[in-house]
Coordinates of C-alpha atoms and ligand atoms in Angstrom, one line a residue:
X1 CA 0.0 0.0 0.0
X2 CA 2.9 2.3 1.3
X3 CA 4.5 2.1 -2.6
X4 CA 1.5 2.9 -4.1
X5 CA 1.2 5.9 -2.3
X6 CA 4.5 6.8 -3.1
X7 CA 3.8 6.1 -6.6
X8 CA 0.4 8.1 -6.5
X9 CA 2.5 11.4 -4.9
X10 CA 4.8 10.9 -8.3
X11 CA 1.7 10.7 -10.4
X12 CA 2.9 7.9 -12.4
X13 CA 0.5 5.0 -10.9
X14 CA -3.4 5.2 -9.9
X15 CA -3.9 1.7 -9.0
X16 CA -4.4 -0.3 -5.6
X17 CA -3.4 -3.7 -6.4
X18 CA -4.6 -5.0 -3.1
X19 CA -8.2 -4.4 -3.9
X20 CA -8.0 -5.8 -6.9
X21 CA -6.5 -9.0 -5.8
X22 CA -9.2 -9.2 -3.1
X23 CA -12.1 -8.6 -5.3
X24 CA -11.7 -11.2 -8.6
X25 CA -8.6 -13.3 -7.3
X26 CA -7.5 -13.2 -10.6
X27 CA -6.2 -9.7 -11.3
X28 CA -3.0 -8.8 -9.6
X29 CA -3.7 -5.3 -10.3
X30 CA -5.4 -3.1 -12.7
X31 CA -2.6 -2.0 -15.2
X32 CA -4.7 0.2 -17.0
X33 CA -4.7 2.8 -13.7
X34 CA -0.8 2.6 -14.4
X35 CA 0.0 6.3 -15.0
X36 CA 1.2 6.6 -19.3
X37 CA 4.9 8.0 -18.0
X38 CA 5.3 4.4 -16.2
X39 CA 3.8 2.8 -19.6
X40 CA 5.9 4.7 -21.7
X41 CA 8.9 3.9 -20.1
X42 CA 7.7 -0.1 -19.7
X43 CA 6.5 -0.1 -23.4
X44 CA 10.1 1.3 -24.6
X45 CA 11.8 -1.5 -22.2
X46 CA 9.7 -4.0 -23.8
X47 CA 10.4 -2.8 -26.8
X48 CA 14.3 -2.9 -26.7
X49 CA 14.4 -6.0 -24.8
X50 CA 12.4 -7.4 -27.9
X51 CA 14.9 -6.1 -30.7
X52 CA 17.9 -7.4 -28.2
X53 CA 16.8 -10.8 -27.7
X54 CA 15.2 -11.8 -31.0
X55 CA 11.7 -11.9 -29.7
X56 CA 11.1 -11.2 -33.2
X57 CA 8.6 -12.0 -36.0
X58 CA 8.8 -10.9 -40.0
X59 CA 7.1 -7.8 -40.6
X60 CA 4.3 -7.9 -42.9
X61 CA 5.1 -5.0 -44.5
X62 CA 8.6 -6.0 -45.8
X63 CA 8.1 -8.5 -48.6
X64 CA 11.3 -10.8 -48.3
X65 CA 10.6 -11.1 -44.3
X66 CA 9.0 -14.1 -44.6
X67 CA 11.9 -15.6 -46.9
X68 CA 14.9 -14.2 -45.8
X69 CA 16.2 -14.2 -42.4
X70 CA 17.7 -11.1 -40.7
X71 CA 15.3 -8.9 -43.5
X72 CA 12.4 -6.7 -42.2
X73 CA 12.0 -7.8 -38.2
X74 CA 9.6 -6.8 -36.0
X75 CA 9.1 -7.4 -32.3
X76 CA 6.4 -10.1 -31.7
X77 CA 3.4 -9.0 -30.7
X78 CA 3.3 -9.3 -27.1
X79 CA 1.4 -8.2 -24.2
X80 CA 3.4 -5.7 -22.1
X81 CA 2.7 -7.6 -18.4
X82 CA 2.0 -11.3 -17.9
X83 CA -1.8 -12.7 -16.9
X84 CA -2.5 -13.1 -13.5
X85 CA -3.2 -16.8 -13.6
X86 CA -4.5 -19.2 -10.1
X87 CA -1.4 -21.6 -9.3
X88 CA -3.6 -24.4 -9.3
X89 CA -5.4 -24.2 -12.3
X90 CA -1.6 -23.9 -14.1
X91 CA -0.6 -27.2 -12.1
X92 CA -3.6 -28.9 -13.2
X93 CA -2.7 -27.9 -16.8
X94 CA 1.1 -29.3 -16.4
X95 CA -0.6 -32.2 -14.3
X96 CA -2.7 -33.3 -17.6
X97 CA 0.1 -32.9 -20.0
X98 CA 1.6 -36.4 -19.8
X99 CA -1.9 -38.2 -19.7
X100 CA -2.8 -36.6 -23.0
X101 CA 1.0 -37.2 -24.6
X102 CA -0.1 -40.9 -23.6
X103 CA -3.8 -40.7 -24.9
X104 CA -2.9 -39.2 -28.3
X105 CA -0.2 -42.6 -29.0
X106 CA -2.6 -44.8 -27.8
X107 CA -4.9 -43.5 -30.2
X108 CA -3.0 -43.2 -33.0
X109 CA -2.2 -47.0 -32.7
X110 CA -5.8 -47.6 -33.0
X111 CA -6.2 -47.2 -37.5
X112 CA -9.8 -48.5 -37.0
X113 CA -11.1 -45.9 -34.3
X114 CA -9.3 -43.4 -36.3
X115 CA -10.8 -44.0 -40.0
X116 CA -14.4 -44.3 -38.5
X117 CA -14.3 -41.5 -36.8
X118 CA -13.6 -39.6 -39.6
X119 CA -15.3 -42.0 -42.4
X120 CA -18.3 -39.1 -42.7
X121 CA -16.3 -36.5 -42.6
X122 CA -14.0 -37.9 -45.1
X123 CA -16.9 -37.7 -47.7
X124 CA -17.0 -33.7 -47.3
X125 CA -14.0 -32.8 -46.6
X126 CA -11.2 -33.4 -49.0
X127 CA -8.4 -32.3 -47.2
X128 CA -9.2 -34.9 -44.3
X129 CA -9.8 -37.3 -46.8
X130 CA -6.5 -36.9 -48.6
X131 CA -5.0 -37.1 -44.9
X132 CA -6.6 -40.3 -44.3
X133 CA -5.8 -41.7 -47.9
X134 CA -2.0 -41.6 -46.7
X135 CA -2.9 -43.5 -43.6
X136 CA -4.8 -46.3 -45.4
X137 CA -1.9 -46.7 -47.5
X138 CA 0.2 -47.2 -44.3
X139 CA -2.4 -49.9 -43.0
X140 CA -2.5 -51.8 -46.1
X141 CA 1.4 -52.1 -46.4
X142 CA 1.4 -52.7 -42.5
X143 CA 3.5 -49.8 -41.8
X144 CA 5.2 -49.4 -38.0
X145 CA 6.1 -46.7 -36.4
X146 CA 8.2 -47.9 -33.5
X147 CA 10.1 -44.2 -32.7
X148 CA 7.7 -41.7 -32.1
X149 CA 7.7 -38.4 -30.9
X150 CA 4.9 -36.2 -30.5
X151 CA 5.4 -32.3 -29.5
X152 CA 2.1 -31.3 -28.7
X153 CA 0.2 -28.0 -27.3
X154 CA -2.8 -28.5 -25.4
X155 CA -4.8 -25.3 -24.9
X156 CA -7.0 -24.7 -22.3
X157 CA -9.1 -21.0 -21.1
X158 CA -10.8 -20.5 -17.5
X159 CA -14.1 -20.8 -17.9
X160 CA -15.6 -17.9 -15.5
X161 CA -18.9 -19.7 -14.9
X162 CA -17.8 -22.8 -13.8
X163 CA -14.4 -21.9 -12.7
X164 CA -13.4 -25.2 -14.4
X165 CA -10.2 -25.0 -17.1
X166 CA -11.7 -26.3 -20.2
X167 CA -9.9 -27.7 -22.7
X168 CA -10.2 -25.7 -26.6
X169 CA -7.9 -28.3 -28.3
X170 CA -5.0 -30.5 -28.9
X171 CA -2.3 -29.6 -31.2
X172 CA -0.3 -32.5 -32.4
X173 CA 1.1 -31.2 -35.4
X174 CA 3.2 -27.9 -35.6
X175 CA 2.4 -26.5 -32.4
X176 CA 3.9 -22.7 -32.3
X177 CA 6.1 -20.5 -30.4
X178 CA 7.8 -22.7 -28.3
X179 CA 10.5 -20.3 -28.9
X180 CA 9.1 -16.9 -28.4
X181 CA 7.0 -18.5 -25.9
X182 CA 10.0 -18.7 -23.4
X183 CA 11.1 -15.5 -24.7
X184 CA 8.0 -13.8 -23.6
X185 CA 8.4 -15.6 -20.2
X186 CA 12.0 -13.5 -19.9
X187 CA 10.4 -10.6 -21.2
X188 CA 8.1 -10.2 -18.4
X189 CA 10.7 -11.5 -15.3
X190 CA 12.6 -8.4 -16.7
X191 CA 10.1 -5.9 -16.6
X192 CA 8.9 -6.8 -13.3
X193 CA 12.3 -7.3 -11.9
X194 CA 12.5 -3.2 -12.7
X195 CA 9.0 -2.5 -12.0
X196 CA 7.3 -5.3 -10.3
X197 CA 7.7 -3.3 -6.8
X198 CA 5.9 -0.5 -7.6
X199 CA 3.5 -3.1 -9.9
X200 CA 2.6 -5.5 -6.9
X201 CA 4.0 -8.0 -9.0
X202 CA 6.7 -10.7 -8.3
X203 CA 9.2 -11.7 -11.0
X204 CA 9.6 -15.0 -9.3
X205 CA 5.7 -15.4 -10.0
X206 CA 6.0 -15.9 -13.8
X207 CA 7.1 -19.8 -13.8
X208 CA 10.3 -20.4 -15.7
X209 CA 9.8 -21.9 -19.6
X210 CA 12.0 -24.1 -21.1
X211 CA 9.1 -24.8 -24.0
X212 CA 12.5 -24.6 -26.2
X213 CA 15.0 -26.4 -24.8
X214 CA 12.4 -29.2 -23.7
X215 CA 11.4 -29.9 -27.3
X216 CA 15.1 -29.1 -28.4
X217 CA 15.8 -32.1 -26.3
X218 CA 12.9 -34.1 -27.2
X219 CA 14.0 -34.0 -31.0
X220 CA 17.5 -34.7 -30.0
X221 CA 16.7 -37.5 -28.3
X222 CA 14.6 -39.0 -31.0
X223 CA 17.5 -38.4 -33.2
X224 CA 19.4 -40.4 -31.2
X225 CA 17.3 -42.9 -31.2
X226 CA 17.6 -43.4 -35.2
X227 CA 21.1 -43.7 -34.5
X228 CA 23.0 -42.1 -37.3
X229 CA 25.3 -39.3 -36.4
X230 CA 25.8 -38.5 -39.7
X231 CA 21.8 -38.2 -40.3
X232 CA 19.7 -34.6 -39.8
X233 CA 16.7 -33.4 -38.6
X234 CA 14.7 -32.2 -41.8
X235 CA 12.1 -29.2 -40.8
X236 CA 9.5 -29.3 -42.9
X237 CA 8.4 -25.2 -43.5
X238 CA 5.9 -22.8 -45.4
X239 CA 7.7 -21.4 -48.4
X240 CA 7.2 -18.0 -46.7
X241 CA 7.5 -18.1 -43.2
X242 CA 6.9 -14.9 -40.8
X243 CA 6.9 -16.7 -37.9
X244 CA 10.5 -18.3 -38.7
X245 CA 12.6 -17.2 -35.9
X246 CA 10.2 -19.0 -33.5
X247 CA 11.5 -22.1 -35.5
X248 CA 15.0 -20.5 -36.0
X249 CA 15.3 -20.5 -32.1
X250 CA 14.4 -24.3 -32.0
X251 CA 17.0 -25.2 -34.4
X252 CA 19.9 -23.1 -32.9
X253 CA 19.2 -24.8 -29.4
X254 CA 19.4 -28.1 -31.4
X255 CA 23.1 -27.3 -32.9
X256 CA 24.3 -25.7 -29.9
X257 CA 23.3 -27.9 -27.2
X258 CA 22.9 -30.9 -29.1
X259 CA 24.9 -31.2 -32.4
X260 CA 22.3 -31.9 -34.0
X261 CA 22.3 -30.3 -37.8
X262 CA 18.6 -29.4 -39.3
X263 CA 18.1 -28.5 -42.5
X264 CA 14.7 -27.1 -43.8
X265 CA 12.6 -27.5 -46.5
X266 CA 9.4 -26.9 -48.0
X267 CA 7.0 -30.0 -49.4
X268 CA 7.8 -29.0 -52.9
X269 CA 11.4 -29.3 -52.3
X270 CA 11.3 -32.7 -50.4
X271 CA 9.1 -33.8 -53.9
X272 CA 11.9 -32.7 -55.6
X273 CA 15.5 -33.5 -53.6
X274 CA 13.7 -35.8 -51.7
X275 CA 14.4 -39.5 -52.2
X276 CA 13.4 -43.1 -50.6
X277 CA 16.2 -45.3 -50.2
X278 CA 14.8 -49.4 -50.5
X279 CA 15.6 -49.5 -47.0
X280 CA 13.1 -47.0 -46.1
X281 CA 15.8 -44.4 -45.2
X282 CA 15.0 -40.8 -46.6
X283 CA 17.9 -38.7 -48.0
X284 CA 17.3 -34.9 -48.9
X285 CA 19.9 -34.5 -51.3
X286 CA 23.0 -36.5 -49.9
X287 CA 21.7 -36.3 -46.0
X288 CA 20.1 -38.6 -44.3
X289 CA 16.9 -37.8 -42.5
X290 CA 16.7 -39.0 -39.1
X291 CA 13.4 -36.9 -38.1
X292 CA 11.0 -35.4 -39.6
X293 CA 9.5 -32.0 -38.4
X294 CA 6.5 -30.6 -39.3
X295 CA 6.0 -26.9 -39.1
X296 CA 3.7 -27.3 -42.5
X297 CA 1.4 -29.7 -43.8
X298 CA -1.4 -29.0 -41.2
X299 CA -3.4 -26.7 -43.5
X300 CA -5.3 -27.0 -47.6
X301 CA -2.9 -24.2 -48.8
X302 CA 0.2 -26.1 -47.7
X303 CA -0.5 -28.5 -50.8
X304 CA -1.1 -26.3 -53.6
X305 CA -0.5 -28.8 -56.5
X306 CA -0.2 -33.0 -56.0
X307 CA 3.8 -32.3 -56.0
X308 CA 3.1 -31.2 -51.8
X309 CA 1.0 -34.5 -51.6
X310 CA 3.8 -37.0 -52.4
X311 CA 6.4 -35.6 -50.2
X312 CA 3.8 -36.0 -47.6
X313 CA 3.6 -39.4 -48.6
X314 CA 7.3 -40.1 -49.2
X315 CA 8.0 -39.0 -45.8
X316 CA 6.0 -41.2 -44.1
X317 CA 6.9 -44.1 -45.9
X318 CA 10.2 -43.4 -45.0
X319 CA 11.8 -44.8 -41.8
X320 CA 12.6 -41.2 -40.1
X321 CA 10.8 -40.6 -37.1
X322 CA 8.0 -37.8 -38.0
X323 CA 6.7 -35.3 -35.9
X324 CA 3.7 -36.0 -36.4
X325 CA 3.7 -39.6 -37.8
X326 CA -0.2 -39.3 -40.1
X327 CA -1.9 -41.1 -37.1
X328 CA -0.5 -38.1 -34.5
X329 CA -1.7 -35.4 -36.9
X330 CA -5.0 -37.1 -37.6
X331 CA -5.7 -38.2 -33.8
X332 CA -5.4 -34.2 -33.1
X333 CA -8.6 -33.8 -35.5
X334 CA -11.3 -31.9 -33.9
X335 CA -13.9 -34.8 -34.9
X336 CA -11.6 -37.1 -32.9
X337 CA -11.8 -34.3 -29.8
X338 CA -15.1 -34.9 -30.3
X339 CA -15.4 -38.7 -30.6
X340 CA -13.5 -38.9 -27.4
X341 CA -15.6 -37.0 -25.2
X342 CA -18.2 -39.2 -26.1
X343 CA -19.2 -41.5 -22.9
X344 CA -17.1 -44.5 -22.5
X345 CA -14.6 -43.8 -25.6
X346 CA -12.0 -42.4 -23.2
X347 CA -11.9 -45.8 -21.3
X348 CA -10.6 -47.7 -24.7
X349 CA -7.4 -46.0 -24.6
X350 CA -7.2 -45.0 -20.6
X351 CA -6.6 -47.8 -18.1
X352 CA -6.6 -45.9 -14.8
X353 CA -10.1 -44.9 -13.7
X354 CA -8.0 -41.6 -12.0
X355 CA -6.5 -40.5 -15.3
X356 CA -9.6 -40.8 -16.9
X357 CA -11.6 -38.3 -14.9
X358 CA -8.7 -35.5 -14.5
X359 CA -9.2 -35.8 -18.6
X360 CA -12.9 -35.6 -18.6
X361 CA -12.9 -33.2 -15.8
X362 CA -11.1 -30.9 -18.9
X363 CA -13.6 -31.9 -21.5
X364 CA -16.0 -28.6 -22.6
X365 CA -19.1 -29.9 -24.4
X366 CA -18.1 -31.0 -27.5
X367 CA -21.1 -32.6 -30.0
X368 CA -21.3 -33.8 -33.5
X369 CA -24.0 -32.3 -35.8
X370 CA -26.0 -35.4 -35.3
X371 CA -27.5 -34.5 -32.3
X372 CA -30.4 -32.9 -33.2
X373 CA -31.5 -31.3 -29.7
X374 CA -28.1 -29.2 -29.5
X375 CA -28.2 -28.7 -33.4
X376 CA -31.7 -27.1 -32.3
X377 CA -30.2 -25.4 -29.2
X378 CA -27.4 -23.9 -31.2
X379 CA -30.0 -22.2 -33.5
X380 CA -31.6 -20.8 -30.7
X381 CA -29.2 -19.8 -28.3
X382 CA -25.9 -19.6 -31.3
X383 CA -23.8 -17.5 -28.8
X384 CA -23.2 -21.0 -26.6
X385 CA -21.8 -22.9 -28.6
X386 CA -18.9 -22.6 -31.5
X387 CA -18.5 -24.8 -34.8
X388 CA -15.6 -26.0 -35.9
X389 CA -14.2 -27.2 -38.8
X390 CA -11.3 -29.7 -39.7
X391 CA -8.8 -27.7 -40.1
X392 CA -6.3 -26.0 -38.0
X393 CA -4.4 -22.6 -37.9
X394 CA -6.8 -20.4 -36.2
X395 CA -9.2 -18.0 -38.3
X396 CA -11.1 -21.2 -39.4
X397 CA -14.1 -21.0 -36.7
X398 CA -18.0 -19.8 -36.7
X399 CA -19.5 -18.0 -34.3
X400 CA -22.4 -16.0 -32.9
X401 CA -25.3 -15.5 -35.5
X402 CA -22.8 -17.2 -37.9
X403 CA -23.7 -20.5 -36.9
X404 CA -27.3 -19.9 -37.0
X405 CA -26.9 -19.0 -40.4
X406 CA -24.9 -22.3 -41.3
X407 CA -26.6 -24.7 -39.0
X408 CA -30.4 -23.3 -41.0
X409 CA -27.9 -23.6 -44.5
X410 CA -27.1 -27.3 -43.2
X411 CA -30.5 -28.2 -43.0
X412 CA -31.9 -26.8 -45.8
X413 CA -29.5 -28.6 -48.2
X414 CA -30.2 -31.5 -46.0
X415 CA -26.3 -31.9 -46.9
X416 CA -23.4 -34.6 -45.6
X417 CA -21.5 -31.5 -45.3
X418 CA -22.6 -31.5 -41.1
X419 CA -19.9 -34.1 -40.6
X420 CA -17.4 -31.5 -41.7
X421 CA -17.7 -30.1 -38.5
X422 CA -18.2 -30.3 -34.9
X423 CA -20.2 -28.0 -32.3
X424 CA -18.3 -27.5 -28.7
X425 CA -19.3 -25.2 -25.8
X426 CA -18.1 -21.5 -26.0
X427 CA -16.2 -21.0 -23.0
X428 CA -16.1 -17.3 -21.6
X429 CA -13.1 -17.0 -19.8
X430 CA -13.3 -13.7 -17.4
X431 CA -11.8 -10.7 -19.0
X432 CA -9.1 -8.4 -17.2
X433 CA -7.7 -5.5 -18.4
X434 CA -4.7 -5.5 -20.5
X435 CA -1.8 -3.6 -22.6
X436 CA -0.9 -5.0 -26.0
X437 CA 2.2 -4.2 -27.8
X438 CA 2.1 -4.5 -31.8
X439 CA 4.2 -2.9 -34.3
X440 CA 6.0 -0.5 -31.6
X441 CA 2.4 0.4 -30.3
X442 CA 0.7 0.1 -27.2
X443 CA -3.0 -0.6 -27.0
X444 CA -5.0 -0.6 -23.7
X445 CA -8.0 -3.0 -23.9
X446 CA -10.2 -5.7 -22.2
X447 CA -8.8 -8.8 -22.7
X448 CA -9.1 -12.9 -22.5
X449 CA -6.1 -15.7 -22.4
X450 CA -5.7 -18.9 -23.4
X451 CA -3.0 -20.8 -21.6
X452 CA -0.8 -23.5 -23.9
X453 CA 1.1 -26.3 -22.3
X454 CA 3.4 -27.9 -24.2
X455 CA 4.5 -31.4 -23.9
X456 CA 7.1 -33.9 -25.4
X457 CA 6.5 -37.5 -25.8
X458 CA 9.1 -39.6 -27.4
X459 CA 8.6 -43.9 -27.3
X460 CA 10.8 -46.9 -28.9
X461 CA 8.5 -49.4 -28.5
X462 CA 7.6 -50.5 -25.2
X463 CA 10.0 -47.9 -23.9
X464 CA 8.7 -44.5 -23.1
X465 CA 11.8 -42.0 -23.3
X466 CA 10.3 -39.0 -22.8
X467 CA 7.0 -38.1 -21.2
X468 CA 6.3 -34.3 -20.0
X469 CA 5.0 -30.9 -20.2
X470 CA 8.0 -28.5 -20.8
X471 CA 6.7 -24.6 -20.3
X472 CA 4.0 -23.3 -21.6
X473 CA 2.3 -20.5 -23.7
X474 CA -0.2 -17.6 -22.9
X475 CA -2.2 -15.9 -25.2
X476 CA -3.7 -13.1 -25.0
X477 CA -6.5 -11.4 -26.9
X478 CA -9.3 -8.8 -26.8
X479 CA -12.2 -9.6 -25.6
X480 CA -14.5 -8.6 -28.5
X481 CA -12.5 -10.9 -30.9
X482 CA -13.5 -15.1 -31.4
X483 CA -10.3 -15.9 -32.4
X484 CA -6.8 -16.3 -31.0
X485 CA -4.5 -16.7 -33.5
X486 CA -1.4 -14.9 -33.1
X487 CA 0.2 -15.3 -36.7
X488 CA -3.0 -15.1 -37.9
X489 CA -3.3 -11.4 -36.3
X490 CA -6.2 -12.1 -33.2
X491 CA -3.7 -12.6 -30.9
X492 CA -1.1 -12.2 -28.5
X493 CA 1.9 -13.3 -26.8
X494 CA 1.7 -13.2 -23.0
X495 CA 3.0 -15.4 -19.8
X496 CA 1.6 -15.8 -16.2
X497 CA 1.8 -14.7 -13.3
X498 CA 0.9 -16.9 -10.5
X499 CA -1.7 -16.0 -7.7
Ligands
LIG1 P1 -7.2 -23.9 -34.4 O1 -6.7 -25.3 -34.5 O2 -7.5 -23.2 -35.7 O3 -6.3 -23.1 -33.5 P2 -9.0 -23.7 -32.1 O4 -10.0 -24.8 -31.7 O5 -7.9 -23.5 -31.3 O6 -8.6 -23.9 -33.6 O7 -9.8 -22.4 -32.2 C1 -9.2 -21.1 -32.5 C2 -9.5 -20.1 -31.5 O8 -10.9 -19.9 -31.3 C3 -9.0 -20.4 -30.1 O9 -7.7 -20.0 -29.9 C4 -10.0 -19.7 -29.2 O10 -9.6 -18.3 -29.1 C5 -11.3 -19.7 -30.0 N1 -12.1 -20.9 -29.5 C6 -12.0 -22.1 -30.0 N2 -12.9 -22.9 -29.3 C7 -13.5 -22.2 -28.4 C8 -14.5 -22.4 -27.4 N3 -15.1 -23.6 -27.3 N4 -14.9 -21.3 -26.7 C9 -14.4 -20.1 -26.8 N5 -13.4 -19.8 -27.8 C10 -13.0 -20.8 -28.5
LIG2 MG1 -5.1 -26.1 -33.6
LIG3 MG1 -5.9 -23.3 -31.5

C-alpha cells in the first residue's frame, strides 16, 4: 500500500493492487490505472528487450521477411505484463500434459477408431480425406512406427462460470512458439524485476519456460534414437515463413546444445530433392533424414499442387521418425476431440479410472451435428456454442449468428457437409484489463487468455523415453474478438503470473 502511495505522490500509478486482488482473485492489479509516463517507459523496455533478444517475427510490410532471415524484423506481438493466472489451475494444466501425450499414441495406434471416426467427414471434406488416404496406404502395407515423438500443445481457457479449465484443443502437429514463448516468459521476469515493486507483481511469480530447450531435447533424443550421427533433422516449412525465428530458435538450441544439424525445406522441395532409399531411409539431397519435423502440412494451402502430396507421402513411408507420424496429426482432429468425449470412448485407450476423470474433468461440451437437440439449441441460443471445422491454424471457426446462419444452410440442403464439422461449448473465460504491444504500439483494452502447455513424448517401442509438459504458452487477446491466433493477427503473446 505504502508504494502505491508513493507512486500516486509521483503521479505515475493510480492503482491499488490490493483491492483488486481481493475482489476477482485473478487480477493482480489493474494496469490500466498505471499512469502513461510508467507505460511509456515499460512499453520502450519492452520494446528494446524485444529487438535485443530476437523476440522477433517478420514484418508484414517487408516483402522478403518471410523468406529471408535477418530482412524486415519486427518485435512479436506481445502483451506488455504477464496474466495473472490461479497456481492451481496452471498445475492442473502441467498435471494433464503427460496423460494426454499418452492418450494421443494410444490413439494413433488404434487405425480403425481413427478411419471411423472420420469415415463421414471424409466424404466432405477433402483435405481430411486426402490425410486419411495416406494413412490407409500405411495400413495396407502394414506400416510401424516404433520411434515416435509427438510435440504437442494443449490449450485450455478458465471458464468464469464454472471456474473449471476447459480444454479448446490439442495440437499434435506444428504447435507454435515454443521459442518466443519462453522469450515472452523472460520478457516479463525483466520488466517486473525493474518494475514489479511499484506493480505488486513478483518476477519469481512468472514460472520459468523451457518450452524450447524441452522440445530441443525431445527431437534430439529421438534423433538419437535413429542412430546415425551422420543423419539430420529435416524441418518441414511454409515457403514464406513470418513466424521463422520461433523455428530458428528451435534449431539453434538443437546445434548448440545438441549437435544436431537441421536443414529445412518446403514440401515442394522434399518432392523434388527428396528420395526413398529401398531400406526405407530418406535422403534430402546426400543427407540422411533422421526426423522429420513438421511446421507445415497442417493446412489445404500447404499442398497447392499434387507435388506437396507425395512428399507428404514419401515421408512417411520413410523410416525417419516424424513429428507428427499421419496417425498423430489425424488423432489431433477436432472430430476425434469430439469422438472422445463421447461416454465410454476415453476408457478404450485409458486404463486408470484416476486418469480418466482428471481428462474428462477438462472436456467442454463438445457434439457432433448429429444431435439434433443441441443442433436445435445452437440455432436458438448460437452464442453457446462454437463450430468448428477440420482444419487448424486459427481464423477457421464460426461464431455468434454465424452458426445460426450455417446450422439453417445445413439443414436446408439436408447436406453430408454437417460431418465436416463439430459444435463445442463457448467457453467465456473472465476478461481483465490488459496492454498489447504491436508494431512499436501500445494498446490498452479488455482482454481474455488462453493458456498452452506444451508437452514432449518420445517412445521406442515399449520404452517410453520422454513423457512431459515442458513450459507453456499464454495468449492473450481482446475480448470482442472469437479468435486467438497470433500469426493469424487475433492474438497475442503473453505469460503468467501466478496467484
Ligand atoms: P485452431 O486449431 O485453428 O487453433 P481452435 O480450436 O484452437 O482452432 O480455435 C481457434 C480459437 O478460437 C481459439 O484459440 C480460441 O480463441 C477460440 N475458440 C475455440 N474454441 C473455443 C470455445 N469452445 N470457446 C471459446 N473460444 C474458442
Ligand atoms: Mg489447432
Ligand atoms: Mg488453436
Amino acid at each position: 500500500k505504502a508504494k502505491t502511495l508513493t507512486l500516486n505522490r509521483r503521479g505515475t500509478l493510480r492503482m491499488s493492487c490490493g483491492k483488486m486482488e481481493s475482489e476477482s482473485g485473478r487480477a493482480a492489479g489493474d494496469v490500466h490505472g498505471i499512469g502513461e509516463e510508467l507505460v511509456g517507459k515499460m512499453v520502450y523496455d519492452a520494446l528494446v528487450w524485444c529487438s535485443l533478444h530476437g523476440l522477433v517475427v517478420g514484418d508484414r510490410s517487408v516483402k522478403r521477411s518471410g523468406t529471408s532471415p535477418g530482412v524486415g524484423m519486427v518485435h512479436a506481438p506481445v502483451s506488455l505484463l504477464p496474466v495473472s493466472f490461479p497456481e492451481s489451475y496452471w498445475k492442473q494444466a502441467c498435471e494433464l500434459a503427460p496423460l494426454f501425450n499418452e492418450l494421443v499414441d494410444r490413439v494413433s495406434l488404434d487405425a480403425e477408431f481413427l478411419q471411423d471416426t472420420l469415415s463421414r467427414t471424409k466424404k466432405v471434406d477433402a483435405f481430411t480425406s486426402r490425410l486419411l488416404d495416406i494413412h490407409s496406404k500405411m495400413v495396407e502395407i502394414g506400416k510401424k512406427e516404433d520411434i515416435r515423438l509427438g510435440l504437442h500443445r494443449s490449450d485450455y481457457m478458465l471458464d468464469e462460470q464454472t471456474n473449471l479449465l476447459l480444454q479448446i484443443e490439442m495440437n499434435t502437429i506444428s504447435s507454435s512458439f515454443a521459442g518466443l514463448g519462453c522469450l515472452v516468459s523472460e520478457l516479463h521476469r525483466s520488466l517486473l524485476r525493474q518494475y514489479g515493486e511499484h506493480l505488486g507483481l513478483d518476477h519469481k511469480r512468472v514460472p520459468g519456460n523451457p518450452a524450447v530447450s524441452g522440445f530441443a531435447e525431445a527431437l534430439a533424443k529421438a534423433w538419437s534414437e535413429y542412430s546415425n550421427p551422420r543423419a539430420v533433422v529435416l524441418i518441414v516449412v511454409q515457403p514464406e515463413e513470418r513466424n521463422m525465428y520461433d523455428q530458428h530458435w528451435l534449431s539453434t538450441n538443437l546445434r548448440e546444445k545438441h549437435n544436431v544439424r537441421t536443414v529445412r525445406k518446403t514440401l515442394a522441395e522434399i518432392e523434388k530433392g527428396g528420395v526413398l532409399q529401398h531400406d526405407g531411409r530418406l535422403l534430402i539431397g546426400d543427407e540422411e533424414v533422421a526426423v522429420v519435423y513438421f511446421r507445415a502440412g497442417y493446412a489445404p494451402a500447404d499442398y497447392p499442387t499434387e507435388a506437396e502430396w507425395s512428399a507428404r507421402l514419401l515421408i512417411e513411408q520413410s523410416s525417419a521418425i516424424k513429428c507428427p507420424s499421419i496417425s498423430y496429426h489425424l488423432a489431433g482432429t477436432k472430430k476425434v476431440q469430439q469422438e472422445l468425449a463421447k461416454l465410454n470412448v476415453l476408457e478404450r485407450f485409458v486404463e486408470k479410472k484416476e486418469d480418466i476423470s482428471k481428462l474428462r474433468k477438462c472436456f467442454a461440451g463438445l457434439w457432433s451435428l448429429d444431435d439434433a437437440e443441441i443442433v436445435k439449441d445452437a440455432i436458438e441460443r448460437p452464442e453457446l456454442y462454437v463450430m468448428k471445422p477440420q482444419r487448424e491454424g486459427g481464423g477457421n471457426n464460426i461464431y455468434g449468428d454465424d452458426v445460426r446462419e450455417s446450422l439453417l444452410r445445413l439443414q436446408r440442403e439436408g447436406s453430408e457437409e454437417t460431418a465436416a464439422y463439430i459444435l463445442m461449448q463457448r467457453i467465456s473465460p473472465a476478461t481483465s484489463p490488459a496492454i498489447l504491444l504491436r508494431d512499436g504500439v501500445s494498446h490498452k483494452d479488455h482482454a481474455v487468455s488462453e493458456l498452452g502447455i506444451f508437452s514432449a513424448y518420445l517412445r521406442s517401442n515399449d520404452k517410453v523415453i520422454v513423457n512431459d509438459q515442458c513450459g507453456y504458452l499464454m495468449r492473450t487477446k481482446v475480448s470482442s474478438s472469437d479468435e486467438g491466433g497470433v500469426a493469424a493477427g487475433f492474438a497475442v503473446l503473453d505469460s503468467i503470473h501466478l496467484t
